[in-house]
Amino acid sequence: MRKLVNAKIHSIVFACDTEPTVITQAPKKEVTLYPRDIELENYNKLSKFKDVDVVDNVKKLNECLKKWI
């Protein structure tokens, strides 16, 4: 990520570890994830980077992509 920021290339990060507890669909069942504190901190830090859009769901990803495509 550092090289992208230094190169001034706009980046979109699809973050999946955004809440203390995340329920996601695995191939055969739902799975509960428990992100570590460092992952939650990094999500917050990435949100503040210049030229970086951090999204946490498909709707936001599509909205973000429309700006750049």
PDB file of N, CA and C in Angstrom:
ATOM      1  N   MET A   1       0.820  -1.185   0.000  1.00  0.00           N
ATOM      2  CA  MET A   1       0.000   0.000   0.000  1.00  0.00           C
ATOM      3  C   MET A   1       0.866   1.252   0.000  1.00  0.00           C
ATOM      4  N   ARG A   2       1.990   1.228   0.701  1.00  0.00           N
ATOM      5  CA  ARG A   2       2.836   2.413   0.783  1.00  0.00           C
ATOM      6  C   ARG A   2       3.295   2.867  -0.598  1.00  0.00           C
ATOM      7  N   LYS A   3       3.668   1.933  -1.466  1.00  0.00           N
ATOM      8  CA  LYS A   3       4.137   2.300  -2.796  1.00  0.00           C
ATOM      9  C   LYS A   3       3.030   2.964  -3.600  1.00  0.00           C
ATOM     10  N   LEU A   4       1.796   2.486  -3.465  1.00  0.00           N
ATOM     11  CA  LEU A   4       0.686   3.111  -4.181  1.00  0.00           C
ATOM     12  C   LEU A   4       0.463   4.534  -3.703  1.00  0.00           C
ATOM     13  N   VAL A   5       0.534   4.748  -2.411  1.00  0.00           N
ATOM     14  CA  VAL A   5       0.326   6.086  -1.868  1.00  0.00           C
ATOM     15  C   VAL A   5       1.443   7.010  -2.321  1.00  0.00           C
ATOM     16  N   ASN A   6       2.674   6.546  -2.283  1.00  0.00           N
ATOM     17  CA  ASN A   6       3.805   7.362  -2.715  1.00  0.00           C
ATOM     18  C   ASN A   6       3.764   7.653  -4.202  1.00  0.00           C
ATOM     19  N   ALA A   7       3.196   6.756  -4.994  1.00  0.00           N
ATOM     20  CA  ALA A   7       3.140   6.944  -6.438  1.00  0.00           C
ATOM     21  C   ALA A   7       1.953   7.805  -6.845  1.00  0.00           C
ATOM     22  N   LYS A   8       1.127   8.213  -5.885  1.00  0.00           N
ATOM     23  CA  LYS A   8      -0.057   9.033  -6.132  1.00  0.00           C
ATOM     24  C   LYS A   8      -1.036   8.348  -7.073  1.00  0.00           C
ATOM     25  N   ILE A   9      -1.176   7.054  -6.911  1.00  0.00           N
ATOM     26  CA  ILE A   9      -2.157   6.277  -7.660  1.00  0.00           C
ATOM     27  C   ILE A   9      -3.368   6.107  -6.759  1.00  0.00           C
ATOM     28  N   HIS A  10      -4.527   6.525  -7.253  1.00  0.00           N
ATOM     29  CA  HIS A  10      -5.733   6.383  -6.444  1.00  0.00           C
ATOM     30  C   HIS A  10      -6.008   4.900  -6.223  1.00  0.00           C
ATOM     31  N   SER A  11      -6.355   4.552  -4.993  1.00  0.00           N
ATOM     32  CA  SER A  11      -6.586   3.154  -4.636  1.00  0.00           C
ATOM     33  C   SER A  11      -7.952   2.998  -3.983  1.00  0.00           C
ATOM     34  N   ILE A  12      -8.554   1.842  -4.218  1.00  0.00           N
ATOM     35  CA  ILE A  12      -9.791   1.471  -3.546  1.00  0.00           C
ATOM     36  C   ILE A  12      -9.493   0.205  -2.758  1.00  0.00           C
ATOM     37  N   VAL A  13      -9.766   0.246  -1.464  1.00  0.00           N
ATOM     38  CA  VAL A  13      -9.527  -0.896  -0.593  1.00  0.00           C
ATOM     39  C   VAL A  13     -10.881  -1.422  -0.126  1.00  0.00           C
ATOM     40  N   PHE A  14     -11.145  -2.692  -0.415  1.00  0.00           N
ATOM     41  CA  PHE A  14     -12.371  -3.333   0.068  1.00  0.00           C
ATOM     42  C   PHE A  14     -12.020  -3.996   1.396  1.00  0.00           C
ATOM     43  N   ALA A  15     -12.393  -3.339   2.480  1.00  0.00           N
ATOM     44  CA  ALA A  15     -12.045  -3.824   3.817  1.00  0.00           C
ATOM     45  C   ALA A  15     -13.121  -4.767   4.336  1.00  0.00           C
ATOM     46  N   CYS A  16     -12.698  -5.889   4.854  1.00  0.00           N
ATOM     47  CA  CYS A  16     -13.668  -6.850   5.396  1.00  0.00           C
ATOM     48  C   CYS A  16     -13.607  -6.919   6.917  1.00  0.00           C
ATOM     49  N   ASP A  17     -12.552  -6.412   7.501  1.00  0.00           N
ATOM     50  CA  ASP A  17     -12.391  -6.447   8.958  1.00  0.00           C
ATOM     51  C   ASP A  17     -12.683  -5.064   9.520  1.00  0.00           C
ATOM     52  N   THR A  18     -13.961  -4.692   9.546  1.00  0.00           N
ATOM     53  CA  THR A  18     -14.332  -3.331   9.903  1.00  0.00           C
ATOM     54  C   THR A  18     -15.111  -3.219  11.204  1.00  0.00           C
ATOM     55  N   GLU A  19     -15.514  -4.324  11.764  1.00  0.00           N
ATOM     56  CA  GLU A  19     -16.310  -4.355  12.990  1.00  0.00           C
ATOM     57  C   GLU A  19     -15.676  -5.351  13.960  1.00  0.00           C
ATOM     58  N   PRO A  20     -15.932  -5.207  15.252  1.00  0.00           N
ATOM     59  CA  PRO A  20     -15.375  -6.163  16.219  1.00  0.00           C
ATOM     60  C   PRO A  20     -15.830  -7.605  15.977  1.00  0.00           C
ATOM     61  N   THR A  21     -17.014  -7.770  15.397  1.00  0.00           N
ATOM     62  CA  THR A  21     -17.512  -9.099  15.047  1.00  0.00           C
ATOM     63  C   THR A  21     -18.085  -9.028  13.639  1.00  0.00           C
ATOM     64  N   VAL A  22     -17.656  -9.933  12.769  1.00  0.00           N
ATOM     65  CA  VAL A  22     -18.116  -9.954  11.380  1.00  0.00           C
ATOM     66  C   VAL A  22     -18.688 -11.331  11.083  1.00  0.00           C
ATOM     67  N   ILE A  23     -19.915 -11.355  10.579  1.00  0.00           N
ATOM     68  CA  ILE A  23     -20.521 -12.619  10.160  1.00  0.00           C
ATOM     69  C   ILE A  23     -20.494 -12.644   8.642  1.00  0.00           C
ATOM     70  N   THR A  24     -19.893 -13.683   8.088  1.00  0.00           N
ATOM     71  CA  THR A  24     -19.744 -13.788   6.642  1.00  0.00           C
ATOM     72  C   THR A  24     -20.192 -15.166   6.177  1.00  0.00           C
ATOM     73  N   GLN A  25     -20.482 -15.257   4.891  1.00  0.00           N
ATOM     74  CA  GLN A  25     -20.956 -16.518   4.324  1.00  0.00           C
ATOM     75  C   GLN A  25     -19.782 -17.311   3.758  1.00  0.00           C
ATOM     76  N   ALA A  26     -19.564 -18.484   4.294  1.00  0.00           N
ATOM     77  CA  ALA A  26     -18.585 -19.428   3.746  1.00  0.00           C
ATOM     78  C   ALA A  26     -19.339 -20.330   2.765  1.00  0.00           C
ATOM     79  N   PRO A  27     -18.647 -21.164   2.008  1.00  0.00           N
ATOM     80  CA  PRO A  27     -19.339 -22.009   1.025  1.00  0.00           C
ATOM     81  C   PRO A  27     -20.482 -22.855   1.598  1.00  0.00           C
ATOM     82  N   LYS A  28     -20.336 -23.346   2.823  1.00  0.00           N
ATOM     83  CA  LYS A  28     -21.370 -24.240   3.352  1.00  0.00           C
ATOM     84  C   LYS A  28     -22.149 -23.682   4.536  1.00  0.00           C
ATOM     85  N   LYS A  29     -21.654 -22.611   5.162  1.00  0.00           N
ATOM     86  CA  LYS A  29     -22.354 -22.065   6.329  1.00  0.00           C
ATOM     87  C   LYS A  29     -21.846 -20.662   6.636  1.00  0.00           C
ATOM     88  N   GLU A  30     -22.538 -19.978   7.527  1.00  0.00           N
ATOM     89  CA  GLU A  30     -22.071 -18.685   7.996  1.00  0.00           C
ATOM     90  C   GLU A  30     -20.929 -18.886   8.987  1.00  0.00           C
ATOM     91  N   VAL A  31     -19.981 -17.949   8.947  1.00  0.00           N
ATOM     92  CA  VAL A  31     -18.814 -18.013   9.818  1.00  0.00           C
ATOM     93  C   VAL A  31     -18.696 -16.673  10.546  1.00  0.00           C
ATOM     94  N   THR A  32     -18.383 -16.722  11.818  1.00  0.00           N
ATOM     95  CA  THR A  32     -18.176 -15.505  12.597  1.00  0.00           C
ATOM     96  C   THR A  32     -16.679 -15.239  12.718  1.00  0.00           C
ATOM     97  N   LEU A  33     -16.281 -14.025  12.347  1.00  0.00           N
ATOM     98  CA  LEU A  33     -14.884 -13.606  12.420  1.00  0.00           C
ATOM     99  C   LEU A  33     -14.724 -12.586  13.539  1.00  0.00           C
ATOM    100  N   TYR A  34     -13.567 -12.609  14.163  1.00  0.00           N
ATOM    101  CA  TYR A  34     -13.254 -11.669  15.232  1.00  0.00           C
ATOM    102  C   TYR A  34     -11.935 -10.976  14.890  1.00  0.00           C
ATOM    103  N   PRO A  35     -11.997  -9.870  14.135  1.00  0.00           N
ATOM    104  CA  PRO A  35     -10.765  -9.180  13.756  1.00  0.00           C
ATOM    105  C   PRO A  35      -9.970  -8.732  14.981  1.00  0.00           C
ATOM    106  N   ARG A  36      -8.661  -8.734  14.798  1.00  0.00           N
ATOM    107  CA  ARG A  36      -7.772  -8.271  15.868  1.00  0.00           C
ATOM    108  C   ARG A  36      -7.818  -6.742  15.955  1.00  0.00           C
ATOM    109  N   ASP A  37      -7.416  -6.205  17.077  1.00  0.00           N
ATOM    110  CA  ASP A  37      -7.408  -4.750  17.262  1.00  0.00           C
ATOM    111  C   ASP A  37      -6.574  -4.062  16.189  1.00  0.00           C
ATOM    112  N   ILE A  38      -5.443  -4.647  15.827  1.00  0.00           N
ATOM    113  CA  ILE A  38      -4.566  -4.032  14.824  1.00  0.00           C
ATOM    114  C   ILE A  38      -5.267  -3.926  13.472  1.00  0.00           C
ATOM    115  N   GLU A  39      -6.098  -4.892  13.138  1.00  0.00           N
ATOM    116  CA  GLU A  39      -6.832  -4.843  11.871  1.00  0.00           C
ATOM    117  C   GLU A  39      -7.866  -3.722  11.887  1.00  0.00           C
ATOM    118  N   LEU A  40      -8.526  -3.538  13.007  1.00  0.00           N
ATOM    119  CA  LEU A  40      -9.489  -2.447  13.128  1.00  0.00           C
ATOM    120  C   LEU A  40      -8.780  -1.096  13.100  1.00  0.00           C
ATOM    121  N   GLU A  41      -7.628  -0.999  13.734  1.00  0.00           N
ATOM    122  CA  GLU A  41      -6.844   0.235  13.709  1.00  0.00           C
ATOM    123  C   GLU A  41      -6.388   0.556  12.290  1.00  0.00           C
ATOM    124  N   ASN A  42      -5.930  -0.449  11.569  1.00  0.00           N
ATOM    125  CA  ASN A  42      -5.462  -0.230  10.199  1.00  0.00           C
ATOM    126  C   ASN A  42      -6.597   0.212   9.286  1.00  0.00           C
ATOM    127  N   TYR A  43      -7.783  -0.318   9.503  1.00  0.00           N
ATOM    128  CA  TYR A  43      -8.955   0.121   8.732  1.00  0.00           C
ATOM    129  C   TYR A  43      -9.170   1.619   8.938  1.00  0.00           C
ATOM    130  N   ASN A  44      -9.102   2.063  10.180  1.00  0.00           N
ATOM    131  CA  ASN A  44      -9.282   3.487  10.470  1.00  0.00           C
ATOM    132  C   ASN A  44      -8.162   4.331   9.873  1.00  0.00           C
ATOM    133  N   LYS A  45      -6.936   3.844   9.925  1.00  0.00           N
ATOM    134  CA  LYS A  45      -5.806   4.579   9.351  1.00  0.00           C
ATOM    135  C   LYS A  45      -5.939   4.695   7.835  1.00  0.00           C
ATOM    136  N   LEU A  46      -6.295   3.598   7.181  1.00  0.00           N
ATOM    137  CA  LEU A  46      -6.451   3.621   5.725  1.00  0.00           C
ATOM    138  C   LEU A  46      -7.503   4.630   5.295  1.00  0.00           C
ATOM    139  N   SER A  47      -8.549   4.769   6.072  1.00  0.00           N
ATOM    140  CA  SER A  47      -9.633   5.698   5.745  1.00  0.00           C
ATOM    141  C   SER A  47      -9.145   7.135   5.659  1.00  0.00           C
ATOM    142  N   LYS A  48      -8.025   7.434   6.308  1.00  0.00           N
ATOM    143  CA  LYS A  48      -7.505   8.800   6.347  1.00  0.00           C
ATOM    144  C   LYS A  48      -6.434   9.068   5.288  1.00  0.00           C
ATOM    145  N   PHE A  49      -6.003   8.042   4.568  1.00  0.00           N
ATOM    146  CA  PHE A  49      -4.968   8.224   3.551  1.00  0.00           C
ATOM    147  C   PHE A  49      -5.495   9.071   2.395  1.00  0.00           C
ATOM    148  N   LYS A  50      -4.630   9.919   1.884  1.00  0.00           N
ATOM    149  CA  LYS A  50      -4.951  10.692   0.695  1.00  0.00           C
ATOM    150  C   LYS A  50      -4.997   9.742  -0.505  1.00  0.00           C
ATOM    151  N   ASP A  51      -5.934   9.970  -1.413  1.00  0.00           N
ATOM    152  CA  ASP A  51      -6.079   9.180  -2.648  1.00  0.00           C
ATOM    153  C   ASP A  51      -6.416   7.718  -2.385  1.00  0.00           C
ATOM    154  N   VAL A  52      -7.051   7.436  -1.254  1.00  0.00           N
ATOM    155  CA  VAL A  52      -7.477   6.070  -0.946  1.00  0.00           C
ATOM    156  C   VAL A  52      -8.943   6.104  -0.523  1.00  0.00           C
ATOM    157  N   ASP A  53      -9.756   5.321  -1.195  1.00  0.00           N
ATOM    158  CA  ASP A  53     -11.145   5.120  -0.780  1.00  0.00           C
ATOM    159  C   ASP A  53     -11.227   3.757  -0.121  1.00  0.00           C
ATOM    160  N   VAL A  54     -11.755   3.724   1.089  1.00  0.00           N
ATOM    161  CA  VAL A  54     -11.941   2.461   1.803  1.00  0.00           C
ATOM    162  C   VAL A  54     -13.436   2.181   1.845  1.00  0.00           C
ATOM    163  N   VAL A  55     -13.818   1.032   1.321  1.00  0.00           N
ATOM    164  CA  VAL A  55     -15.230   0.647   1.302  1.00  0.00           C
ATOM    165  C   VAL A  55     -15.396  -0.647   2.086  1.00  0.00           C
ATOM    166  N   ASP A  56     -16.605  -0.840   2.615  1.00  0.00           N
ATOM    167  CA  ASP A  56     -16.825  -2.035   3.426  1.00  0.00           C
ATOM    168  C   ASP A  56     -18.044  -2.843   2.999  1.00  0.00           C
ATOM    169  N   ASN A  57     -18.596  -2.483   1.817  1.00  0.00           N
ATOM    170  CA  ASN A  57     -19.682  -3.296   1.275  1.00  0.00           C
ATOM    171  C   ASN A  57     -19.736  -3.125  -0.238  1.00  0.00           C
ATOM    172  N   VAL A  58     -20.474  -3.993  -0.890  1.00  0.00           N
ATOM    173  CA  VAL A  58     -20.499  -4.019  -2.357  1.00  0.00           C
ATOM    174  C   VAL A  58     -21.136  -2.757  -2.919  1.00  0.00           C
ATOM    175  N   LYS A  59     -22.162  -2.243  -2.275  1.00  0.00           N
ATOM    176  CA  LYS A  59     -22.811  -1.017  -2.757  1.00  0.00           C
ATOM    177  C   LYS A  59     -21.813   0.139  -2.802  1.00  0.00           C
ATOM    178  N   LYS A  60     -21.059   0.331  -1.720  1.00  0.00           N
ATOM    179  CA  LYS A  60     -20.059   1.400  -1.683  1.00  0.00           C
ATOM    180  C   LYS A  60     -18.954   1.158  -2.705  1.00  0.00           C
ATOM    181  N   LEU A  61     -18.589  -0.100  -2.908  1.00  0.00           N
ATOM    182  CA  LEU A  61     -17.574  -0.421  -3.905  1.00  0.00           C
ATOM    183  C   LEU A  61     -18.053  -0.017  -5.294  1.00  0.00           C
ATOM    184  N   ASN A  62     -19.280  -0.365  -5.635  1.00  0.00           N
ATOM    185  CA  ASN A  62     -19.830   0.001  -6.944  1.00  0.00           C
ATOM    186  C   ASN A  62     -19.896   1.511  -7.121  1.00  0.00           C
ATOM    187  N   GLU A  63     -20.321   2.227  -6.095  1.00  0.00           N
ATOM    188  CA  GLU A  63     -20.376   3.688  -6.162  1.00  0.00           C
ATOM    189  C   GLU A  63     -18.990   4.272  -6.399  1.00  0.00           C
ATOM    190  N   CYS A  64     -18.015   3.741  -5.718  1.00  0.00           N
ATOM    191  CA  CYS A  64     -16.644   4.219  -5.846  1.00  0.00           C
ATOM    192  C   CYS A  64     -16.087   3.930  -7.241  1.00  0.00           C
ATOM    193  N   LEU A  65     -16.347   2.738  -7.726  1.00  0.00           N
ATOM    194  CA  LEU A  65     -15.853   2.363  -9.054  1.00  0.00           C
ATOM    195  C   LEU A  65     -16.452   3.241 -10.148  1.00  0.00           C
ATOM    196  N   LYS A  66     -17.704   3.616 -10.002  1.00  0.00           N
ATOM    197  CA  LYS A  66     -18.360   4.460 -11.011  1.00  0.00           C
ATOM    198  C   LYS A  66     -17.653   5.794 -11.170  1.00  0.00           C
ATOM    199  N   LYS A  67     -17.035   6.293 -10.101  1.00  0.00           N
ATOM    200  CA  LYS A  67     -16.296   7.557 -10.177  1.00  0.00           C
ATOM    201  C   LYS A  67     -15.042   7.430 -11.036  1.00  0.00           C
ATOM    202  N   TRP A  68     -14.498   6.220 -11.134  1.00  0.00           N
ATOM    203  CA  TRP A  68     -13.194   6.040 -11.768  1.00  0.00           C
ATOM    204  C   TRP A  68     -13.246   5.301 -13.097  1.00  0.00           C
ATOM    205  N   ILE A  69     -14.401   4.762 -13.441  1.00  0.00           N
ATOM    206  CA  ILE A  69     -14.486   4.006 -14.708  1.00  0.00           C
ATOM    207  C   ILE A  69     -15.226   4.836 -15.736  1.00  0.00           C
TER     208      ILE A  69
END
